[in-house]
Amino acid sequence: MTTLVAGVAATVASLAHGTEEPVAKLWTPDQLSTEGYESSPTLSPDGRELVYMSADKNFTKWRLLSSRCDGEKWTRPVPPSFAAPAPVIEADPGYTPDGNGLYFVSARDDPANEDFDIWYVARSADGGWGEPERLPAPVNSAQSELLPRADASGRLYFGSSRPGGHGESDIYLAERRRDGGWKVRNVGAPVSTPANEYEAEISHDGKTMILVADRGDRSHLYRFEATESGWREVGKVPAFANVFQVGPLLAPDASAVLFAQADGARSGEIFHFQLKDSVSAKWPIACGATGDRR
């Protein structure tokens, strides 16, 4: 209720000044919305399969769920075949741009169920999922890795609090070597700072980034654009100021973004914000009469 009142107050204030500021709109399909937290979505290239992170209302007990648009509605969410059983916690799914695989983070190798590593699972010829594989060092470390997201060239962005960074946690870029191994580097300033940057969603063309960073109050979404001299910050994604945002997903053409934030009594929900006009097809797809809540 507090967030709803805040949103209404902001709208009234903007109208009083003769302008209406754009706001993020609730998107979570009715079939998926619960009293818990729906977050960190990823969509297959055709937009008809959704994998996301489900949590309780306190944003704990993370697990992966999957749903499909059957033409009329989103199906009842179930754990994907590669997901580890409870009480293992897993999060942050991310399709590869070609849809042939998916990255996610899992604590399945940690008896304490605390250290998240990046895993990859390939799509099999029949459309199902293969066996997930844990990525090697230096991608994974003794600290947790978060939100692995790949661009069309195969470069992998993720957050990590490993030693040697600029602050509490930084954004890293992993690239394949010719011998099949990986090389990893810190993305550096202005993306990585002494503050806490721990998630980075990247556009397919590698030119747009949505950064999740806590710069002293709580985590919010910051937009960056690639330039010849490096990344340039271009502003925040409009969202509720008094709650944190997490788990961004960009449209294939970077024209819109999905993300999660608290939404009153229903805990966390997925929201949609249009970043720019697009000539591409509507994103995400409208799945039946009740599947699109924008």
PDB file of C-alpha atoms in Angstrom:
ATOM      1  CA  MET A   1       0.000   0.000   0.000  1.00  0.00           C
ATOM      2  CA  THR A   2       2.846   2.393   0.783  1.00  0.00           C
ATOM      3  CA  THR A   3       4.337   1.920  -2.674  1.00  0.00           C
ATOM      4  CA  LEU A   4       0.950   2.412  -4.300  1.00  0.00           C
ATOM      5  CA  VAL A   5       0.388   5.672  -2.420  1.00  0.00           C
ATOM      6  CA  ALA A   6       3.889   6.838  -3.366  1.00  0.00           C
ATOM      7  CA  GLY A   7       3.240   6.069  -7.009  1.00  0.00           C
ATOM      8  CA  VAL A   8      -0.083   7.932  -7.014  1.00  0.00           C
ATOM      9  CA  ALA A   9       1.463  10.922  -5.250  1.00  0.00           C
ATOM     10  CA  ALA A  10       4.232  11.121  -7.831  1.00  0.00           C
ATOM     11  CA  THR A  11       1.727  11.025 -10.676  1.00  0.00           C
ATOM     12  CA  VAL A  12      -0.427  13.749  -9.095  1.00  0.00           C
ATOM     13  CA  ALA A  13       2.631  15.943  -8.562  1.00  0.00           C
ATOM     14  CA  SER A  14       3.750  15.579 -12.165  1.00  0.00           C
ATOM     15  CA  LEU A  15       0.282  16.408 -13.476  1.00  0.00           C
ATOM     16  CA  ALA A  16       0.207  19.509 -11.300  1.00  0.00           C
ATOM     17  CA  HIS A  17       3.312  20.723 -13.114  1.00  0.00           C
ATOM     18  CA  GLY A  18       1.764  20.032 -16.514  1.00  0.00           C
ATOM     19  CA  THR A  19       3.780  16.886 -17.323  1.00  0.00           C
ATOM     20  CA  GLU A  20       3.226  13.225 -16.699  1.00  0.00           C
ATOM     21  CA  GLU A  21       6.405  11.346 -15.886  1.00  0.00           C
ATOM     22  CA  PRO A  22       6.649   7.831 -17.341  1.00  0.00           C
ATOM     23  CA  VAL A  23       6.256   5.080 -14.754  1.00  0.00           C
ATOM     24  CA  ALA A  24       6.894   1.353 -14.713  1.00  0.00           C
ATOM     25  CA  LYS A  25       3.767  -0.764 -15.056  1.00  0.00           C
ATOM     26  CA  LEU A  26       2.944  -3.993 -13.289  1.00  0.00           C
ATOM     27  CA  TRP A  27       3.534  -6.895 -15.679  1.00  0.00           C
ATOM     28  CA  THR A  28       3.490 -10.182 -13.733  1.00  0.00           C
ATOM     29  CA  PRO A  29       0.977 -12.493 -15.448  1.00  0.00           C
ATOM     30  CA  ASP A  30      -1.977 -13.309 -13.208  1.00  0.00           C
ATOM     31  CA  GLN A  31      -1.181 -17.011 -13.365  1.00  0.00           C
ATOM     32  CA  LEU A  32       2.261 -16.410 -11.820  1.00  0.00           C
ATOM     33  CA  SER A  33       1.529 -13.730  -9.230  1.00  0.00           C
ATOM     34  CA  THR A  34       1.653 -14.918  -5.616  1.00  0.00           C
ATOM     35  CA  GLU A  35       2.071 -13.495  -2.132  1.00  0.00           C
ATOM     36  CA  GLY A  36       5.765 -14.221  -2.532  1.00  0.00           C
ATOM     37  CA  TYR A  37       8.381 -12.591  -4.744  1.00  0.00           C
ATOM     38  CA  GLU A  38       8.536 -13.073  -8.536  1.00  0.00           C
ATOM     39  CA  SER A  39      11.852 -11.799  -9.879  1.00  0.00           C
ATOM     40  CA  SER A  40      14.714 -12.043 -12.381  1.00  0.00           C
ATOM     41  CA  PRO A  41      12.777 -13.183 -15.466  1.00  0.00           C
ATOM     42  CA  THR A  42      14.265 -14.432 -18.709  1.00  0.00           C
ATOM     43  CA  LEU A  43      12.350 -15.151 -21.920  1.00  0.00           C
ATOM     44  CA  SER A  44      13.072 -17.542 -24.777  1.00  0.00           C
ATOM     45  CA  PRO A  45      13.705 -15.843 -28.142  1.00  0.00           C
ATOM     46  CA  ASP A  46      10.098 -16.499 -29.244  1.00  0.00           C
ATOM     47  CA  GLY A  47       8.850 -14.965 -25.989  1.00  0.00           C
ATOM     48  CA  ARG A  48       6.744 -17.997 -25.107  1.00  0.00           C
ATOM     49  CA  GLU A  49       8.828 -19.589 -22.383  1.00  0.00           C
ATOM     50  CA  LEU A  50       9.536 -17.783 -19.135  1.00  0.00           C
ATOM     51  CA  VAL A  51      12.041 -18.875 -16.518  1.00  0.00           C
ATOM     52  CA  TYR A  52      12.231 -16.792 -13.373  1.00  0.00           C
ATOM     53  CA  MET A  53      13.217 -16.753  -9.731  1.00  0.00           C
ATOM     54  CA  SER A  54      10.581 -17.344  -7.082  1.00  0.00           C
ATOM     55  CA  ALA A  55      11.151 -16.363  -3.452  1.00  0.00           C
ATOM     56  CA  ASP A  56       9.129 -15.973  -0.286  1.00  0.00           C
ATOM     57  CA  LYS A  57       7.829 -12.565   0.799  1.00  0.00           C
ATOM     58  CA  ASN A  58      11.106 -11.901   2.619  1.00  0.00           C
ATOM     59  CA  PHE A  59      13.111 -12.493  -0.581  1.00  0.00           C
ATOM     60  CA  THR A  60      14.627 -15.750   0.683  1.00  0.00           C
ATOM     61  CA  LYS A  61      14.318 -19.451  -0.277  1.00  0.00           C
ATOM     62  CA  TRP A  62      15.129 -18.737  -3.922  1.00  0.00           C
ATOM     63  CA  ARG A  63      14.217 -21.319  -6.550  1.00  0.00           C
ATOM     64  CA  LEU A  64      13.748 -21.466 -10.317  1.00  0.00           C
ATOM     65  CA  LEU A  65      10.345 -21.841 -11.959  1.00  0.00           C
ATOM     66  CA  SER A  66       9.298 -22.096 -15.593  1.00  0.00           C
ATOM     67  CA  SER A  67       6.064 -21.377 -17.466  1.00  0.00           C
ATOM     68  CA  ARG A  68       4.953 -21.390 -21.103  1.00  0.00           C
ATOM     69  CA  CYS A  69       2.416 -19.340 -23.014  1.00  0.00           C
ATOM     70  CA  ASP A  70      -0.010 -21.922 -24.399  1.00  0.00           C
ATOM     71  CA  GLY A  71      -1.784 -19.346 -26.575  1.00  0.00           C
ATOM     72  CA  GLU A  72      -4.412 -18.485 -23.986  1.00  0.00           C
ATOM     73  CA  LYS A  73      -2.486 -18.063 -20.750  1.00  0.00           C
ATOM     74  CA  TRP A  74       0.775 -18.779 -18.972  1.00  0.00           C
ATOM     75  CA  THR A  75       0.839 -22.337 -17.682  1.00  0.00           C
ATOM     76  CA  ARG A  76       1.154 -23.279 -14.011  1.00  0.00           C
ATOM     77  CA  PRO A  77       4.808 -22.664 -13.102  1.00  0.00           C
ATOM     78  CA  VAL A  78       6.934 -25.719 -12.318  1.00  0.00           C
ATOM     79  CA  PRO A  79      10.652 -26.178 -11.654  1.00  0.00           C
ATOM     80  CA  PRO A  80      12.597 -26.702 -14.912  1.00  0.00           C
ATOM     81  CA  SER A  81      14.056 -30.179 -15.325  1.00  0.00           C
ATOM     82  CA  PHE A  82      17.613 -29.015 -14.580  1.00  0.00           C
ATOM     83  CA  ALA A  83      16.742 -27.293 -11.287  1.00  0.00           C
ATOM     84  CA  ALA A  84      18.134 -28.770  -8.075  1.00  0.00           C
ATOM     85  CA  PRO A  85      15.561 -29.916  -5.505  1.00  0.00           C
ATOM     86  CA  ALA A  86      14.858 -27.924  -2.335  1.00  0.00           C
ATOM     87  CA  PRO A  87      16.415 -26.852  -0.073  1.00  0.00           C
ATOM     88  CA  VAL A  88      19.137 -25.934  -2.612  1.00  0.00           C
ATOM     89  CA  ILE A  89      18.736 -22.278  -3.554  1.00  0.00           C
ATOM     90  CA  GLU A  90      19.097 -21.158  -7.180  1.00  0.00           C
ATOM     91  CA  ALA A  91      18.467 -17.886  -8.979  1.00  0.00           C
ATOM     92  CA  ASP A  92      19.153 -15.486 -11.849  1.00  0.00           C
ATOM     93  CA  PRO A  93      18.321 -17.444 -15.025  1.00  0.00           C
ATOM     94  CA  GLY A  94      19.402 -15.939 -18.342  1.00  0.00           C
ATOM     95  CA  TYR A  95      18.802 -17.349 -21.828  1.00  0.00           C
ATOM     96  CA  THR A  96      21.567 -17.019 -24.358  1.00  0.00           C
ATOM     97  CA  PRO A  97      20.402 -14.709 -27.190  1.00  0.00           C
ATOM     98  CA  ASP A  98      20.101 -17.657 -29.609  1.00  0.00           C
ATOM     99  CA  GLY A  99      17.992 -19.639 -27.119  1.00  0.00           C
ATOM    100  CA  ASN A 100      20.305 -22.655 -27.283  1.00  0.00           C
ATOM    101  CA  GLY A 101      21.253 -22.491 -23.629  1.00  0.00           C
ATOM    102  CA  LEU A 102      20.665 -20.822 -20.296  1.00  0.00           C
ATOM    103  CA  TYR A 103      22.919 -19.566 -17.510  1.00  0.00           C
ATOM    104  CA  PHE A 104      21.862 -19.511 -13.859  1.00  0.00           C
ATOM    105  CA  VAL A 105      23.425 -19.432 -10.397  1.00  0.00           C
ATOM    106  CA  SER A 106      23.209 -22.268  -7.911  1.00  0.00           C
ATOM    107  CA  ALA A 107      24.477 -23.167  -4.446  1.00  0.00           C
ATOM    108  CA  ARG A 108      24.200 -26.898  -5.187  1.00  0.00           C
ATOM    109  CA  ASP A 109      27.960 -27.401  -4.704  1.00  0.00           C
ATOM    110  CA  ASP A 110      28.050 -25.651  -1.331  1.00  0.00           C
ATOM    111  CA  PRO A 111      26.992 -27.727   1.711  1.00  0.00           C
ATOM    112  CA  ALA A 112      26.195 -24.475   3.514  1.00  0.00           C
ATOM    113  CA  ASN A 113      23.853 -23.450   0.658  1.00  0.00           C
ATOM    114  CA  GLU A 114      25.375 -19.963   0.529  1.00  0.00           C
ATOM    115  CA  ASP A 115      27.976 -19.722  -2.252  1.00  0.00           C
ATOM    116  CA  PHE A 116      26.428 -19.151  -5.680  1.00  0.00           C
ATOM    117  CA  ASP A 117      28.325 -20.340  -8.741  1.00  0.00           C
ATOM    118  CA  ILE A 118      27.439 -19.875 -12.405  1.00  0.00           C
ATOM    119  CA  TRP A 119      26.081 -22.920 -14.243  1.00  0.00           C
ATOM    120  CA  TYR A 120      25.161 -23.451 -17.893  1.00  0.00           C
ATOM    121  CA  VAL A 121      22.579 -25.827 -19.337  1.00  0.00           C
ATOM    122  CA  ALA A 122      22.203 -26.505 -23.058  1.00  0.00           C
ATOM    123  CA  ARG A 123      18.975 -27.079 -24.941  1.00  0.00           C
ATOM    124  CA  SER A 124      18.794 -30.573 -26.416  1.00  0.00           C
ATOM    125  CA  ALA A 125      17.653 -31.410 -29.953  1.00  0.00           C
ATOM    126  CA  ASP A 126      14.162 -32.353 -28.752  1.00  0.00           C
ATOM    127  CA  GLY A 127      13.686 -28.982 -27.050  1.00  0.00           C
ATOM    128  CA  GLY A 128      14.334 -30.256 -23.548  1.00  0.00           C
ATOM    129  CA  TRP A 129      17.207 -29.415 -21.251  1.00  0.00           C
ATOM    130  CA  GLY A 130      20.490 -31.277 -20.903  1.00  0.00           C
ATOM    131  CA  GLU A 131      22.593 -31.706 -17.764  1.00  0.00           C
ATOM    132  CA  PRO A 132      23.833 -28.433 -16.249  1.00  0.00           C
ATOM    133  CA  GLU A 133      27.573 -27.805 -16.012  1.00  0.00           C
ATOM    134  CA  ARG A 134      29.359 -25.590 -13.517  1.00  0.00           C
ATOM    135  CA  LEU A 135      31.624 -23.023 -15.188  1.00  0.00           C
ATOM    136  CA  PRO A 136      35.292 -23.263 -14.186  1.00  0.00           C
ATOM    137  CA  ALA A 137      37.578 -20.706 -12.605  1.00  0.00           C
ATOM    138  CA  PRO A 138      38.264 -17.877 -13.172  1.00  0.00           C
ATOM    139  CA  VAL A 139      34.554 -17.351 -13.928  1.00  0.00           C
ATOM    140  CA  ASN A 140      33.550 -18.879 -10.605  1.00  0.00           C
ATOM    141  CA  SER A 141      35.409 -18.011  -7.428  1.00  0.00           C
ATOM    142  CA  ALA A 142      35.264 -18.629  -3.685  1.00  0.00           C
ATOM    143  CA  GLN A 143      32.713 -15.791  -3.502  1.00  0.00           C
ATOM    144  CA  SER A 144      29.210 -15.708  -4.967  1.00  0.00           C
ATOM    145  CA  GLU A 145      28.564 -14.840  -8.604  1.00  0.00           C
ATOM    146  CA  LEU A 146      25.229 -13.291  -9.614  1.00  0.00           C
ATOM    147  CA  LEU A 147      23.036 -12.660 -12.687  1.00  0.00           C
ATOM    148  CA  PRO A 148      25.089 -14.186 -15.528  1.00  0.00           C
ATOM    149  CA  ARG A 149      23.918 -12.596 -18.791  1.00  0.00           C
ATOM    150  CA  ALA A 150      25.420 -13.140 -22.251  1.00  0.00           C
ATOM    151  CA  ASP A 151      25.434 -10.871 -25.302  1.00  0.00           C
ATOM    152  CA  ALA A 152      25.204 -12.101 -28.907  1.00  0.00           C
ATOM    153  CA  SER A 153      28.993 -12.487 -29.158  1.00  0.00           C
ATOM    154  CA  GLY A 154      29.023 -14.900 -26.218  1.00  0.00           C
ATOM    155  CA  ARG A 155      30.610 -12.532 -23.717  1.00  0.00           C
ATOM    156  CA  LEU A 156      29.258 -13.131 -20.211  1.00  0.00           C
ATOM    157  CA  TYR A 157      28.589 -10.357 -17.673  1.00  0.00           C
ATOM    158  CA  PHE A 158      28.062 -11.090 -13.983  1.00  0.00           C
ATOM    159  CA  GLY A 159      28.463  -9.645 -10.507  1.00  0.00           C
ATOM    160  CA  SER A 160      30.973 -10.881  -7.939  1.00  0.00           C
ATOM    161  CA  SER A 161      32.418  -9.807  -4.586  1.00  0.00           C
ATOM    162  CA  ARG A 162      35.760 -11.539  -5.233  1.00  0.00           C
ATOM    163  CA  PRO A 163      38.944  -9.895  -3.921  1.00  0.00           C
ATOM    164  CA  GLY A 164      40.669  -7.206  -5.951  1.00  0.00           C
ATOM    165  CA  GLY A 165      37.596  -5.229  -6.951  1.00  0.00           C
ATOM    166  CA  HIS A 166      36.692  -1.571  -6.575  1.00  0.00           C
ATOM    167  CA  GLY A 167      34.208  -1.993  -3.726  1.00  0.00           C
ATOM    168  CA  GLU A 168      31.795  -4.398  -2.049  1.00  0.00           C
ATOM    169  CA  SER A 169      30.915  -6.106  -5.332  1.00  0.00           C
ATOM    170  CA  ASP A 170      31.741  -5.329  -8.962  1.00  0.00           C
ATOM    171  CA  ILE A 171      30.700  -6.279 -12.477  1.00  0.00           C
ATOM    172  CA  TYR A 172      32.942  -8.673 -14.409  1.00  0.00           C
ATOM    173  CA  LEU A 173      33.196  -9.705 -18.050  1.00  0.00           C
ATOM    174  CA  ALA A 174      34.131 -13.255 -19.058  1.00  0.00           C
ATOM    175  CA  GLU A 175      35.218 -14.206 -22.593  1.00  0.00           C
ATOM    176  CA  ARG A 176      36.121 -17.560 -24.107  1.00  0.00           C
ATOM    177  CA  ARG A 177      39.714 -18.182 -25.097  1.00  0.00           C
ATOM    178  CA  ARG A 178      40.641 -20.120 -28.208  1.00  0.00           C
ATOM    179  CA  ASP A 179      41.629 -23.109 -26.074  1.00  0.00           C
ATOM    180  CA  GLY A 180      38.110 -23.265 -24.597  1.00  0.00           C
ATOM    181  CA  GLY A 181      39.021 -21.682 -21.272  1.00  0.00           C
ATOM    182  CA  TRP A 182      37.876 -18.322 -19.979  1.00  0.00           C
ATOM    183  CA  LYS A 183      39.510 -14.989 -19.312  1.00  0.00           C
ATOM    184  CA  VAL A 184      37.829 -12.614 -16.873  1.00  0.00           C
ATOM    185  CA  ARG A 185      38.284  -8.922 -16.195  1.00  0.00           C
ATOM    186  CA  ASN A 186      36.611  -6.282 -14.084  1.00  0.00           C
ATOM    187  CA  VAL A 187      34.447  -4.020 -16.273  1.00  0.00           C
ATOM    188  CA  GLY A 188      35.904  -1.070 -14.366  1.00  0.00           C
ATOM    189  CA  ALA A 189      34.714   2.495 -13.853  1.00  0.00           C
ATOM    190  CA  PRO A 190      32.188   3.980 -14.185  1.00  0.00           C
ATOM    191  CA  VAL A 191      30.260   0.688 -13.912  1.00  0.00           C
ATOM    192  CA  SER A 192      32.304  -0.754 -11.025  1.00  0.00           C
ATOM    193  CA  THR A 193      32.826   1.713  -8.165  1.00  0.00           C
ATOM    194  CA  PRO A 194      33.491   1.638  -4.393  1.00  0.00           C
ATOM    195  CA  ALA A 195      29.720   1.099  -3.986  1.00  0.00           C
ATOM    196  CA  ASN A 196      27.930  -2.254  -4.357  1.00  0.00           C
ATOM    197  CA  GLU A 197      27.322  -3.180  -8.014  1.00  0.00           C
ATOM    198  CA  TYR A 198      26.134  -6.775  -8.220  1.00  0.00           C
ATOM    199  CA  GLU A 199      23.942  -7.328 -11.305  1.00  0.00           C
ATOM    200  CA  ALA A 200      24.296  -6.192 -14.920  1.00  0.00           C
ATOM    201  CA  GLU A 201      21.868  -6.998 -17.717  1.00  0.00           C
ATOM    202  CA  ILE A 202      23.353  -6.573 -21.193  1.00  0.00           C
ATOM    203  CA  SER A 203      21.602  -6.023 -24.539  1.00  0.00           C
ATOM    204  CA  HIS A 204      22.121  -8.524 -27.353  1.00  0.00           C
ATOM    205  CA  ASP A 205      24.340  -6.064 -29.243  1.00  0.00           C
ATOM    206  CA  GLY A 206      26.383  -5.303 -26.127  1.00  0.00           C
ATOM    207  CA  LYS A 207      25.658  -1.577 -26.298  1.00  0.00           C
ATOM    208  CA  THR A 208      23.141  -1.120 -23.475  1.00  0.00           C
ATOM    209  CA  MET A 209      23.516  -2.135 -19.835  1.00  0.00           C
ATOM    210  CA  ILE A 210      21.093  -2.029 -16.922  1.00  0.00           C
ATOM    211  CA  LEU A 211      23.107  -2.021 -13.707  1.00  0.00           C
ATOM    212  CA  VAL A 212      21.773  -2.969 -10.274  1.00  0.00           C
ATOM    213  CA  ALA A 213      23.709  -1.005  -7.688  1.00  0.00           C
ATOM    214  CA  ASP A 214      23.322   0.018  -4.057  1.00  0.00           C
ATOM    215  CA  ARG A 215      24.868   3.444  -3.779  1.00  0.00           C
ATOM    216  CA  GLY A 216      24.045   4.065  -0.156  1.00  0.00           C
ATOM    217  CA  ASP A 217      20.279   3.764   0.327  1.00  0.00           C
ATOM    218  CA  ARG A 218      19.065   0.639  -1.502  1.00  0.00           C
ATOM    219  CA  SER A 219      19.513  -1.052  -4.863  1.00  0.00           C
ATOM    220  CA  HIS A 220      18.219   0.762  -7.957  1.00  0.00           C
ATOM    221  CA  LEU A 221      18.541   0.384 -11.722  1.00  0.00           C
ATOM    222  CA  TYR A 222      21.041   2.537 -13.632  1.00  0.00           C
ATOM    223  CA  ARG A 223      21.233   2.772 -17.435  1.00  0.00           C
ATOM    224  CA  PHE A 224      24.544   2.747 -19.302  1.00  0.00           C
ATOM    225  CA  GLU A 225      25.329   3.093 -23.003  1.00  0.00           C
ATOM    226  CA  ALA A 226      28.534   1.970 -24.714  1.00  0.00           C
ATOM    227  CA  THR A 227      30.679   4.666 -26.346  1.00  0.00           C
ATOM    228  CA  GLU A 228      34.031   4.595 -28.134  1.00  0.00           C
ATOM    229  CA  SER A 229      35.714   5.510 -24.845  1.00  0.00           C
ATOM    230  CA  GLY A 230      33.768   3.066 -22.660  1.00  0.00           C
ATOM    231  CA  TRP A 231      30.504   2.918 -20.721  1.00  0.00           C
ATOM    232  CA  ARG A 232      28.549   6.114 -20.044  1.00  0.00           C
ATOM    233  CA  GLU A 233      25.792   6.414 -17.438  1.00  0.00           C
ATOM    234  CA  VAL A 234      22.589   7.927 -18.867  1.00  0.00           C
ATOM    235  CA  GLY A 235      20.201   7.893 -15.907  1.00  0.00           C
ATOM    236  CA  LYS A 236      18.057   5.687 -13.693  1.00  0.00           C
ATOM    237  CA  VAL A 237      15.113   3.510 -14.670  1.00  0.00           C
ATOM    238  CA  PRO A 238      11.993   5.087 -13.081  1.00  0.00           C
ATOM    239  CA  ALA A 239      10.838   2.925 -10.174  1.00  0.00           C
ATOM    240  CA  PHE A 240       9.599   3.159  -6.603  1.00  0.00           C
ATOM    241  CA  ALA A 241      12.136   5.170  -4.600  1.00  0.00           C
ATOM    242  CA  ASN A 242      11.488   3.497  -1.238  1.00  0.00           C
ATOM    243  CA  VAL A 243      12.056  -0.143  -2.254  1.00  0.00           C
ATOM    244  CA  PHE A 244      14.867  -1.969  -4.027  1.00  0.00           C
ATOM    245  CA  GLN A 245      14.823  -3.105  -7.660  1.00  0.00           C
ATOM    246  CA  VAL A 246      16.480  -6.288  -8.896  1.00  0.00           C
ATOM    247  CA  GLY A 247      16.695  -8.807 -11.753  1.00  0.00           C
ATOM    248  CA  PRO A 248      16.482  -6.656 -14.931  1.00  0.00           C
ATOM    249  CA  LEU A 249      15.830  -8.128 -18.391  1.00  0.00           C
ATOM    250  CA  LEU A 250      16.148  -6.048 -21.580  1.00  0.00           C
ATOM    251  CA  ALA A 251      14.048  -6.524 -24.701  1.00  0.00           C
ATOM    252  CA  PRO A 252      16.072  -7.915 -27.632  1.00  0.00           C
ATOM    253  CA  ASP A 253      16.289  -4.418 -29.142  1.00  0.00           C
ATOM    254  CA  ALA A 254      16.845  -2.779 -25.718  1.00  0.00           C
ATOM    255  CA  SER A 255      13.624  -0.772 -26.102  1.00  0.00           C
ATOM    256  CA  ALA A 256      12.116  -1.949 -22.788  1.00  0.00           C
ATOM    257  CA  VAL A 257      13.072  -3.591 -19.528  1.00  0.00           C
ATOM    258  CA  LEU A 258      11.455  -5.963 -17.048  1.00  0.00           C
ATOM    259  CA  PHE A 259      12.533  -5.870 -13.405  1.00  0.00           C
ATOM    260  CA  ALA A 260      11.241  -6.760  -9.946  1.00  0.00           C
ATOM    261  CA  GLN A 261      10.318  -4.563  -7.019  1.00  0.00           C
ATOM    262  CA  ALA A 262       8.085  -4.788  -3.947  1.00  0.00           C
ATOM    263  CA  ASP A 263       4.409  -4.162  -4.598  1.00  0.00           C
ATOM    264  CA  GLY A 264       2.477  -3.847  -1.366  1.00  0.00           C
ATOM    265  CA  ALA A 265       0.658  -6.868   0.036  1.00  0.00           C
ATOM    266  CA  ARG A 266       1.732  -9.111  -2.848  1.00  0.00           C
ATOM    267  CA  SER A 267       5.399  -8.713  -1.954  1.00  0.00           C
ATOM    268  CA  GLY A 268       7.571  -8.578  -5.097  1.00  0.00           C
ATOM    269  CA  GLU A 269       6.250  -8.397  -8.652  1.00  0.00           C
ATOM    270  CA  ILE A 270       7.689  -8.008 -12.149  1.00  0.00           C
ATOM    271  CA  PHE A 271       7.306  -4.553 -13.710  1.00  0.00           C
ATOM    272  CA  HIS A 272       7.718  -3.271 -17.282  1.00  0.00           C
ATOM    273  CA  PHE A 273       9.195   0.046 -18.404  1.00  0.00           C
ATOM    274  CA  GLN A 274       9.472   1.309 -21.977  1.00  0.00           C
ATOM    275  CA  LEU A 275      12.925   2.811 -22.457  1.00  0.00           C
ATOM    276  CA  LYS A 276      12.420   4.044 -26.014  1.00  0.00           C
ATOM    277  CA  ASP A 277      10.125   3.730 -29.026  1.00  0.00           C
ATOM    278  CA  SER A 278      10.497   0.510 -30.959  1.00  0.00           C
ATOM    279  CA  VAL A 279       9.586  -0.685 -34.428  1.00  0.00           C
ATOM    280  CA  SER A 280       9.948  -4.285 -33.284  1.00  0.00           C
ATOM    281  CA  ALA A 281       7.083  -6.526 -32.221  1.00  0.00           C
ATOM    282  CA  LYS A 282       5.454  -5.821 -28.869  1.00  0.00           C
ATOM    283  CA  TRP A 283       7.577  -7.135 -26.000  1.00  0.00           C
ATOM    284  CA  PRO A 284       6.860  -9.150 -23.991  1.00  0.00           C
ATOM    285  CA  ILE A 285       4.173 -10.915 -25.997  1.00  0.00           C
ATOM    286  CA  ALA A 286       0.549 -10.664 -24.904  1.00  0.00           C
ATOM    287  CA  CYS A 287      -0.369 -14.193 -23.799  1.00  0.00           C
ATOM    288  CA  GLY A 288      -4.141 -14.289 -23.959  1.00  0.00           C
ATOM    289  CA  ALA A 289      -6.614 -11.837 -22.522  1.00  0.00           C
ATOM    290  CA  THR A 290      -5.220 -11.907 -18.978  1.00  0.00           C
ATOM    291  CA  GLY A 291      -1.595 -12.626 -19.723  1.00  0.00           C
ATOM    292  CA  ASP A 292      -0.515  -9.047 -20.378  1.00  0.00           C
ATOM    293  CA  ARG A 293      -1.151  -6.694 -17.463  1.00  0.00           C
ATOM    294  CA  ARG A 294       0.364  -3.585 -18.966  1.00  0.00           C
TER     295      ARG A 294
END
